[in-house]
mmCIF file with all atom_site columns, C-alpha atoms in Angstrom:
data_model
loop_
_atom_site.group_PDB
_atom_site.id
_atom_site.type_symbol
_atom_site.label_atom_id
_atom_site.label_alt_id
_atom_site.label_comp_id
_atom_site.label_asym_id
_atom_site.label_entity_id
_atom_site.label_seq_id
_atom_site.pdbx_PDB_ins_code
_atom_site.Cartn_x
_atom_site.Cartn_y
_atom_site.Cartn_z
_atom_site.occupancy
_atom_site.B_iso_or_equiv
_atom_site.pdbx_formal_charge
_atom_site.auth_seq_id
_atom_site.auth_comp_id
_atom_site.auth_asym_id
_atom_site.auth_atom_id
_atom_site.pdbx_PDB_model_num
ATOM 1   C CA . UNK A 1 1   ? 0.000  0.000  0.000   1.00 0.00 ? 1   UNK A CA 1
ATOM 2   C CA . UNK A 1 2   ? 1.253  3.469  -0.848  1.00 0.00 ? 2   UNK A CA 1
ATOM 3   C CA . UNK A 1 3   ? 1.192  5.960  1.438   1.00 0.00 ? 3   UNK A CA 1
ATOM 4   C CA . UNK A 1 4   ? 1.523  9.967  1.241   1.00 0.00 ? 4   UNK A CA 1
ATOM 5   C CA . UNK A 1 5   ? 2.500  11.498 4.878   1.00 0.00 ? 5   UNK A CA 1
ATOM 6   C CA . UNK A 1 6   ? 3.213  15.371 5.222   1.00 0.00 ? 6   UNK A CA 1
ATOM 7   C CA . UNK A 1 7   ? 5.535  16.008 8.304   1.00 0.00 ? 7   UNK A CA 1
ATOM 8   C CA . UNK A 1 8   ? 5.761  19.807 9.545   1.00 0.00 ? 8   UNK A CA 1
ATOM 9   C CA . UNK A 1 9   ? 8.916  19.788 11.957  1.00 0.00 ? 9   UNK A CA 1
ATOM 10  C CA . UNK A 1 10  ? 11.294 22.388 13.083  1.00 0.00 ? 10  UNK A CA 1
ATOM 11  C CA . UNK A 1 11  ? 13.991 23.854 10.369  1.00 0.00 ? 11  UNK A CA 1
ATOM 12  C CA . UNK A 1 12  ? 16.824 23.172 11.985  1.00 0.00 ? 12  UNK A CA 1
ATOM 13  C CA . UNK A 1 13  ? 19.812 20.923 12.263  1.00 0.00 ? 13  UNK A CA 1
ATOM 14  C CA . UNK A 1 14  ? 19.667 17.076 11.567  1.00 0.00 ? 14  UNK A CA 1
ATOM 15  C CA . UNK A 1 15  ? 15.797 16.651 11.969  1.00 0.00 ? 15  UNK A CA 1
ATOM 16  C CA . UNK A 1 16  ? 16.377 15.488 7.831   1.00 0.00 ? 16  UNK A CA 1
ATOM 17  C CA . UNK A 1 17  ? 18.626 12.614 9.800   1.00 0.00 ? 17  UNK A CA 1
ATOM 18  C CA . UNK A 1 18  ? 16.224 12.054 12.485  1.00 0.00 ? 18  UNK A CA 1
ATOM 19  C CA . UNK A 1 19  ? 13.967 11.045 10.505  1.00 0.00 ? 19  UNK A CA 1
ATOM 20  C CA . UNK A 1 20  ? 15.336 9.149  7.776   1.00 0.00 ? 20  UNK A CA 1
ATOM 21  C CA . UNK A 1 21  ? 17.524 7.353  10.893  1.00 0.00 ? 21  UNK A CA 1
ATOM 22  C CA . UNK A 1 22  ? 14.162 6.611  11.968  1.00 0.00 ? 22  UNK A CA 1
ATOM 23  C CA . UNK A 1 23  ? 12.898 4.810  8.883   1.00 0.00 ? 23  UNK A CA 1
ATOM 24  C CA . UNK A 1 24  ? 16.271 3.193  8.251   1.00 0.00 ? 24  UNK A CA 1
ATOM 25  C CA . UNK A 1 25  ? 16.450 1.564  11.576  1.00 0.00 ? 25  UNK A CA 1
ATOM 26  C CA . UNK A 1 26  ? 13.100 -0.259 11.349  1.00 0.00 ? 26  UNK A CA 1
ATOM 27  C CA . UNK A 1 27  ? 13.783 -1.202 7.765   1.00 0.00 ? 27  UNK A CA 1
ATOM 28  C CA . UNK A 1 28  ? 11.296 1.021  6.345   1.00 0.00 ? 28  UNK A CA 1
ATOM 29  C CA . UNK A 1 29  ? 11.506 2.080  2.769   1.00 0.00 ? 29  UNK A CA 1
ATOM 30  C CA . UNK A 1 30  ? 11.228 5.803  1.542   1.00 0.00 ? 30  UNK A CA 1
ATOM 31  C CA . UNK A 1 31  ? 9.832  6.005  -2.138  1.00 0.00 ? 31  UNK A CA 1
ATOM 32  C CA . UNK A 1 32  ? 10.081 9.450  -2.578  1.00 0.00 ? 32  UNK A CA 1
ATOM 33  C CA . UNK A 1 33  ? 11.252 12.251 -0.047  1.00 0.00 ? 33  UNK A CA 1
ATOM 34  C CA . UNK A 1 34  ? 10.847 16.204 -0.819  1.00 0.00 ? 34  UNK A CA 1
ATOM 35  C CA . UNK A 1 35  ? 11.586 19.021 1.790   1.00 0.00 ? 35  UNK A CA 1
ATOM 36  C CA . UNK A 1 36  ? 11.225 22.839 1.541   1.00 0.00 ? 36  UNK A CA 1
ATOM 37  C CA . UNK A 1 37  ? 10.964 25.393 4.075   1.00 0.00 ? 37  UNK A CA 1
ATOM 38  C CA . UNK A 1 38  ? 7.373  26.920 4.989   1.00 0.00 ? 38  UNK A CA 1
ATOM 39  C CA . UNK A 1 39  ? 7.574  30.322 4.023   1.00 0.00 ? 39  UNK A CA 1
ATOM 40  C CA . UNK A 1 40  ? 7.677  33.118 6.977   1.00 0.00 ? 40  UNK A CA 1
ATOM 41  C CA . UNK A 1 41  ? 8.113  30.228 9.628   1.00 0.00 ? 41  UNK A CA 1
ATOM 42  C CA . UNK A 1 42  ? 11.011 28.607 11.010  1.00 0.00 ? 42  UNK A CA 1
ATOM 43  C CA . UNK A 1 43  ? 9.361  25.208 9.402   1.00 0.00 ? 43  UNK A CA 1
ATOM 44  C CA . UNK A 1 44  ? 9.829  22.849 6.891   1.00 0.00 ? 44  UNK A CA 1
ATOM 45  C CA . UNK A 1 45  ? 7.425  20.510 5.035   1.00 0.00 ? 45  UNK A CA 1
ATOM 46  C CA . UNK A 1 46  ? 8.335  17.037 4.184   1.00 0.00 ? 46  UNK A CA 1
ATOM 47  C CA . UNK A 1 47  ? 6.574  15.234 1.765   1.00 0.00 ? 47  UNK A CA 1
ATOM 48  C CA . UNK A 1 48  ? 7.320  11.371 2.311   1.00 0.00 ? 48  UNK A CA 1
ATOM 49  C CA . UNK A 1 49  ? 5.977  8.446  -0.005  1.00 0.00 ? 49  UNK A CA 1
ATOM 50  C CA . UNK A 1 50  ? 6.364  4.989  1.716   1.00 0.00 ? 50  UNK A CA 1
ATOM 51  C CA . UNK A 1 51  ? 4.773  1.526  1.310   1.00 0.00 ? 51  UNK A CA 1
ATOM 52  C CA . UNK A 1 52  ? 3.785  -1.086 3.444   1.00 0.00 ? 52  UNK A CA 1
ATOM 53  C CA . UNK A 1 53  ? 0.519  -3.031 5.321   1.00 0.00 ? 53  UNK A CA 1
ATOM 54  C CA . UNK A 1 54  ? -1.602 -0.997 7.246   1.00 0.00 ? 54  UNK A CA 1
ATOM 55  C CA . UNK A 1 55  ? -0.130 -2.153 10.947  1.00 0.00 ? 55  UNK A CA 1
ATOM 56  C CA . UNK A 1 56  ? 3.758  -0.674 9.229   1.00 0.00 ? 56  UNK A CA 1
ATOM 57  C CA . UNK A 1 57  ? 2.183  2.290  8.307   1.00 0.00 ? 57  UNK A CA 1
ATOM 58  C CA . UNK A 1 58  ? 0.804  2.850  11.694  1.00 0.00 ? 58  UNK A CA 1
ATOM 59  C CA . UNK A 1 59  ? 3.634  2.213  13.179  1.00 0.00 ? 59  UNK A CA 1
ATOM 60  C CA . UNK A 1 60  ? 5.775  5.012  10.657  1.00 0.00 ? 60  UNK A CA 1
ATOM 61  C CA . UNK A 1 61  ? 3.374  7.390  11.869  1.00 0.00 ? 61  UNK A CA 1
ATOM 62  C CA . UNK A 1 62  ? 3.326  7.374  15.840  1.00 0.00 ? 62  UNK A CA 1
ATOM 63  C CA . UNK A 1 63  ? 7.418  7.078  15.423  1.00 0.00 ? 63  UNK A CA 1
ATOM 64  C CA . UNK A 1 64  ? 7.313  10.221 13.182  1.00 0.00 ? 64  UNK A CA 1
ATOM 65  C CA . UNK A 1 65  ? 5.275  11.687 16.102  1.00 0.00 ? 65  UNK A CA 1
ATOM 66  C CA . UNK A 1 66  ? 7.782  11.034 19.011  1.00 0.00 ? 66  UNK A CA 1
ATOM 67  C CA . UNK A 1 67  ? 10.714 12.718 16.751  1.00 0.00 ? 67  UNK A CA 1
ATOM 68  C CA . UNK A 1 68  ? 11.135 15.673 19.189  1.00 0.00 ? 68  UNK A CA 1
ATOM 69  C CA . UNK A 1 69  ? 11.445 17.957 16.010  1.00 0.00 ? 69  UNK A CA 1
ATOM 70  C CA . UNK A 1 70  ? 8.305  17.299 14.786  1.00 0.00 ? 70  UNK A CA 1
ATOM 71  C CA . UNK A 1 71  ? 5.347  19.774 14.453  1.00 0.00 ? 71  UNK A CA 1
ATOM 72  C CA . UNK A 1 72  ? 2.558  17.633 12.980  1.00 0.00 ? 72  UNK A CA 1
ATOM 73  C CA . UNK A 1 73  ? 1.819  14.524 10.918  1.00 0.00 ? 73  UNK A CA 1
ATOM 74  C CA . UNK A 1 74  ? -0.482 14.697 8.261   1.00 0.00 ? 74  UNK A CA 1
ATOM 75  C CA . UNK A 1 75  ? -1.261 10.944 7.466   1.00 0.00 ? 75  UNK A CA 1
ATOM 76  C CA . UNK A 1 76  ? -4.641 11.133 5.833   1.00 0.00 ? 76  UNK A CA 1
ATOM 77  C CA . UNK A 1 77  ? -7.372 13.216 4.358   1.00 0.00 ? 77  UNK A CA 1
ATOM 78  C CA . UNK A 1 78  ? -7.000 14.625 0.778   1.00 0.00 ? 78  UNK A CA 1
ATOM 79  C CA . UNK A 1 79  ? -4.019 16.187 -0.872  1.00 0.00 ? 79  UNK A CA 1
ATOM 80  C CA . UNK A 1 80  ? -3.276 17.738 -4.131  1.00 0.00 ? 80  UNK A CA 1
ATOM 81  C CA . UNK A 1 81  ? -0.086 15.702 -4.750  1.00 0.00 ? 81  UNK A CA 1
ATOM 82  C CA . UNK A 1 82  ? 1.906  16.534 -8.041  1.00 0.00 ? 82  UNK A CA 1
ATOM 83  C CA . UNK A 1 83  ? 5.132  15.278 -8.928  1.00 0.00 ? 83  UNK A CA 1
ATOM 84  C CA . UNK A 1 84  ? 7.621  16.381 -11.825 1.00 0.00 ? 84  UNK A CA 1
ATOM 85  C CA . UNK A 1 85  ? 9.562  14.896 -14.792 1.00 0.00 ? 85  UNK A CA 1
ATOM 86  C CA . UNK A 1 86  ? 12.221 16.047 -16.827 1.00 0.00 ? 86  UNK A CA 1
ATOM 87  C CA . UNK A 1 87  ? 13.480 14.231 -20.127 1.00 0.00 ? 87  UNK A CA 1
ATOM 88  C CA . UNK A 1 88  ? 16.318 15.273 -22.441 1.00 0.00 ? 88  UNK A CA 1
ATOM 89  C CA . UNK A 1 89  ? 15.445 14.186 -26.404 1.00 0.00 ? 89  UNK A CA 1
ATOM 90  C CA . UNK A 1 90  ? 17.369 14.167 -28.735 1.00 0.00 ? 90  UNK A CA 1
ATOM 91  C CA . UNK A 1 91  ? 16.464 16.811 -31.885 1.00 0.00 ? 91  UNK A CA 1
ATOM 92  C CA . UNK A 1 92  ? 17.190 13.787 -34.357 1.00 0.00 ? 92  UNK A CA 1
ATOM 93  C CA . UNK A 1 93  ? 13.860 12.110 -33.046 1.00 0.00 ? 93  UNK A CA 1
ATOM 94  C CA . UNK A 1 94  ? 10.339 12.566 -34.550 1.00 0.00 ? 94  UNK A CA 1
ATOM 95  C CA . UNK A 1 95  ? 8.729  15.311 -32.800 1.00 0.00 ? 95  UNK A CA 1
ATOM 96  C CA . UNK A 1 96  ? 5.362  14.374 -34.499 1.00 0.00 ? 96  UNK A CA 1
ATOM 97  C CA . UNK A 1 97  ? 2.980  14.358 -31.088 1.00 0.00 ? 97  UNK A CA 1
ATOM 98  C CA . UNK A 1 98  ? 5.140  15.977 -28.958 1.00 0.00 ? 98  UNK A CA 1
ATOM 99  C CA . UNK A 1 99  ? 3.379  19.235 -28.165 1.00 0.00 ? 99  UNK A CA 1
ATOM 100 C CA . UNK A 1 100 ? -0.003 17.385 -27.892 1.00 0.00 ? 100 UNK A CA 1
ATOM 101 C CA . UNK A 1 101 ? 1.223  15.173 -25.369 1.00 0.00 ? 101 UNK A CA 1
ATOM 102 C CA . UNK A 1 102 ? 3.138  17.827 -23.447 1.00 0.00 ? 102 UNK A CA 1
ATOM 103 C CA . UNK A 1 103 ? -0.182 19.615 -23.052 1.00 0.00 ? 103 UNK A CA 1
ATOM 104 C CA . UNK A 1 104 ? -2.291 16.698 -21.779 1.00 0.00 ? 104 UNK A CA 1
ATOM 105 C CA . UNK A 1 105 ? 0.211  16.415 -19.148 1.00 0.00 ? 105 UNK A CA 1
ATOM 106 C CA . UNK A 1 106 ? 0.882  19.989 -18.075 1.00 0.00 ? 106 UNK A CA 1
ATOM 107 C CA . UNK A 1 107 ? 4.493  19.847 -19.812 1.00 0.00 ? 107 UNK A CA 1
ATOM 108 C CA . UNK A 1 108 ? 5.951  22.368 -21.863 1.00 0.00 ? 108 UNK A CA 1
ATOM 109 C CA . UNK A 1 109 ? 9.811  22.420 -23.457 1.00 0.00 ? 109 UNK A CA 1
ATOM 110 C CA . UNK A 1 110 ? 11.923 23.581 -20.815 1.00 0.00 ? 110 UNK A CA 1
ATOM 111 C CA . UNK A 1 111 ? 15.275 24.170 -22.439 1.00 0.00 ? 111 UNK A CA 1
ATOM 112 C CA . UNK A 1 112 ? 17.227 23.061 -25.424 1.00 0.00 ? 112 UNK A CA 1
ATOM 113 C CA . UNK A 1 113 ? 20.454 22.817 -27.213 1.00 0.00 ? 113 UNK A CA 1
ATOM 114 C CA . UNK A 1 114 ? 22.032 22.166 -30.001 1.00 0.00 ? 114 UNK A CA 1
ATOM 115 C CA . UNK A 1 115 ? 21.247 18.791 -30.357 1.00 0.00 ? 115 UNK A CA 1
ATOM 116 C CA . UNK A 1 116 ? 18.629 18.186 -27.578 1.00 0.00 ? 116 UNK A CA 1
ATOM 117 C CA . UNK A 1 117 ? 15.393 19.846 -25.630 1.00 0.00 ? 117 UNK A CA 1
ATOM 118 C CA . UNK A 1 118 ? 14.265 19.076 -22.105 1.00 0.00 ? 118 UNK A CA 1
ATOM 119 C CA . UNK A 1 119 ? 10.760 18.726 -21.554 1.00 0.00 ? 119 UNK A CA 1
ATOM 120 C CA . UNK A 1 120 ? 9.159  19.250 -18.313 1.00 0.00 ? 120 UNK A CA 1
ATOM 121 C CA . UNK A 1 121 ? 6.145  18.031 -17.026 1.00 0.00 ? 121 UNK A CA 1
ATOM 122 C CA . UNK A 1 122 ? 4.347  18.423 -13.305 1.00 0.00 ? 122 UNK A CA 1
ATOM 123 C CA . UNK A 1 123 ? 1.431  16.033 -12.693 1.00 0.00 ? 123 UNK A CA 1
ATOM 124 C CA . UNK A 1 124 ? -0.007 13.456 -10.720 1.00 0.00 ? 124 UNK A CA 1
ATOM 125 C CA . UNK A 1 125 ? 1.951  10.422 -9.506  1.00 0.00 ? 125 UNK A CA 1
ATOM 126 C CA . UNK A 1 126 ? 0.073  7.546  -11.833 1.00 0.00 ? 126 UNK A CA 1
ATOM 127 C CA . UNK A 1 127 ? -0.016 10.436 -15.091 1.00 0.00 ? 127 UNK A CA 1
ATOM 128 C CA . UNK A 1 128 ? 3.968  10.782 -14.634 1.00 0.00 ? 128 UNK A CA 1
ATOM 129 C CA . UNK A 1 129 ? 4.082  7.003  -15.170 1.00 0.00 ? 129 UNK A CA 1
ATOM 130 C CA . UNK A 1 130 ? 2.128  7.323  -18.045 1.00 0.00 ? 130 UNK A CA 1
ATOM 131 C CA . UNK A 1 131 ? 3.761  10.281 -19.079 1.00 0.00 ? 131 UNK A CA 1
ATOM 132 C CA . UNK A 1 132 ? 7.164  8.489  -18.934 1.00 0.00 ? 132 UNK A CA 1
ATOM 133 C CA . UNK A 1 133 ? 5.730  5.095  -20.817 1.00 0.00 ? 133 UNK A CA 1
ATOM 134 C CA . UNK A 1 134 ? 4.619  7.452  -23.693 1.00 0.00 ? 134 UNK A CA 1
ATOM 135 C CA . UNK A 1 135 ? 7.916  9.108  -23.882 1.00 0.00 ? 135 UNK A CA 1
ATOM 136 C CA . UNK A 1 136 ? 9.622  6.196  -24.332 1.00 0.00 ? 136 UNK A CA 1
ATOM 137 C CA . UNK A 1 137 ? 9.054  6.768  -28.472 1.00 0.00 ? 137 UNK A CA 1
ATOM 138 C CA . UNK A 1 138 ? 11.502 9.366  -27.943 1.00 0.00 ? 138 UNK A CA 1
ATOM 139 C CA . UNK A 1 139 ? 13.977 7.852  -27.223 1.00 0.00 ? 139 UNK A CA 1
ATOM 140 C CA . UNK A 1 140 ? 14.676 10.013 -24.661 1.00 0.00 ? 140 UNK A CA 1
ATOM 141 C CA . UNK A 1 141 ? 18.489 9.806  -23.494 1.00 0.00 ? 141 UNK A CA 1
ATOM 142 C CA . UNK A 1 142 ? 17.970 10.909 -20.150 1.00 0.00 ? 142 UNK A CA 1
ATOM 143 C CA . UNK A 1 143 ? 14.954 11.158 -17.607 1.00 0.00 ? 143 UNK A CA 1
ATOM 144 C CA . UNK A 1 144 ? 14.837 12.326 -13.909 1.00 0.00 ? 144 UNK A CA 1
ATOM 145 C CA . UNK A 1 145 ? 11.945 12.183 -11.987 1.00 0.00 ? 145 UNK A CA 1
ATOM 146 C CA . UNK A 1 146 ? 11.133 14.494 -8.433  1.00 0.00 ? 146 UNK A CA 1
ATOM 147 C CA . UNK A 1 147 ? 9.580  12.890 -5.435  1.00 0.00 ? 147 UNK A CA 1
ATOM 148 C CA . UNK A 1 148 ? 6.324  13.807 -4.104  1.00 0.00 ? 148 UNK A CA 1
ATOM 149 C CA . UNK A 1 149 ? 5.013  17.708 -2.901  1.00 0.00 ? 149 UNK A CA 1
ATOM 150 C CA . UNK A 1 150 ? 1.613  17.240 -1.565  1.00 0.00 ? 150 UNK A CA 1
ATOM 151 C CA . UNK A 1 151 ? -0.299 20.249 0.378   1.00 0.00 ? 151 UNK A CA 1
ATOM 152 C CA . UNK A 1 152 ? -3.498 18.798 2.764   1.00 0.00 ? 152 UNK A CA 1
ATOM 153 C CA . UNK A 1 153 ? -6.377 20.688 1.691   1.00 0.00 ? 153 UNK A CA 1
#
């Protein structure tokens, strides 16, 4: 089971550790991890993306509580959750598509050279899969992919 958890602690010194000490020593996997400081606070927002049964994900979430640095644990409700992609392609390839696809998935060409361009696209966690499968006719030499930003609304 995949699981979105937004952790507000303290923007200080080795709370990033802390907590990735924490799912490290119970041999709990992070999928994706994103942090950025809440503006006109002395916060930060993680978003984490982690899998496991329900009683693991439970348990992620009262040890995320007990971190001393931590503010609050949002572990359910509804989030807008977006995630980005960026793929180099080469200019020999077939464009033909291209721009279509790039707008059904919020993308747009986000630099280029001589013999490249680097799309970008931001969108949901399942359409950057697609978006990357579709790509693929490309041939795209090079693809990086951000973790999960979520906001609880």
């Amino acid at each position: 089971m995949r699981r979105v958890l937004s952790v507000i602690v303290l923007n200080e010194d080795g709370v990033l550790s802390r907590i990735s000490g924490l799912f490290a020593g119970r041999g709990y996997n992070i999928d994706s991890l994103t942090v950025a400081p809440i503006p006109k606070t002395n916060l930060s927002r993680l978003t984490i993306v982690t899998s496991g049964s329900a009683p693991v994900l439970e348990q992620i979430v009262k040890q995320l509580h007990k971190l001393i640095p931590t503010y609050k644990v949002i572990e359910s409700g509804q989030f807008v959750e977006k995630e980005m992609a960026l793929v180099k392609i080469p200019l020999n390839e077939d464009f033909n598509g291209l721009d279509a696809m790039l707008k059904a998935y919020n993308g747009t060409i986000a630099s280029s050279g001589e013999d490249f361009i680097v799309v970008m696209v931001a969108d949901d966690y399942d359409r950057i899969d697609n978006f990357l499968k579709a790509v693929k006719k490309y041939n795209p030499t090079d693809i990086v992919r951000s973790g999960s930003v979520a906001m609880d609304i």
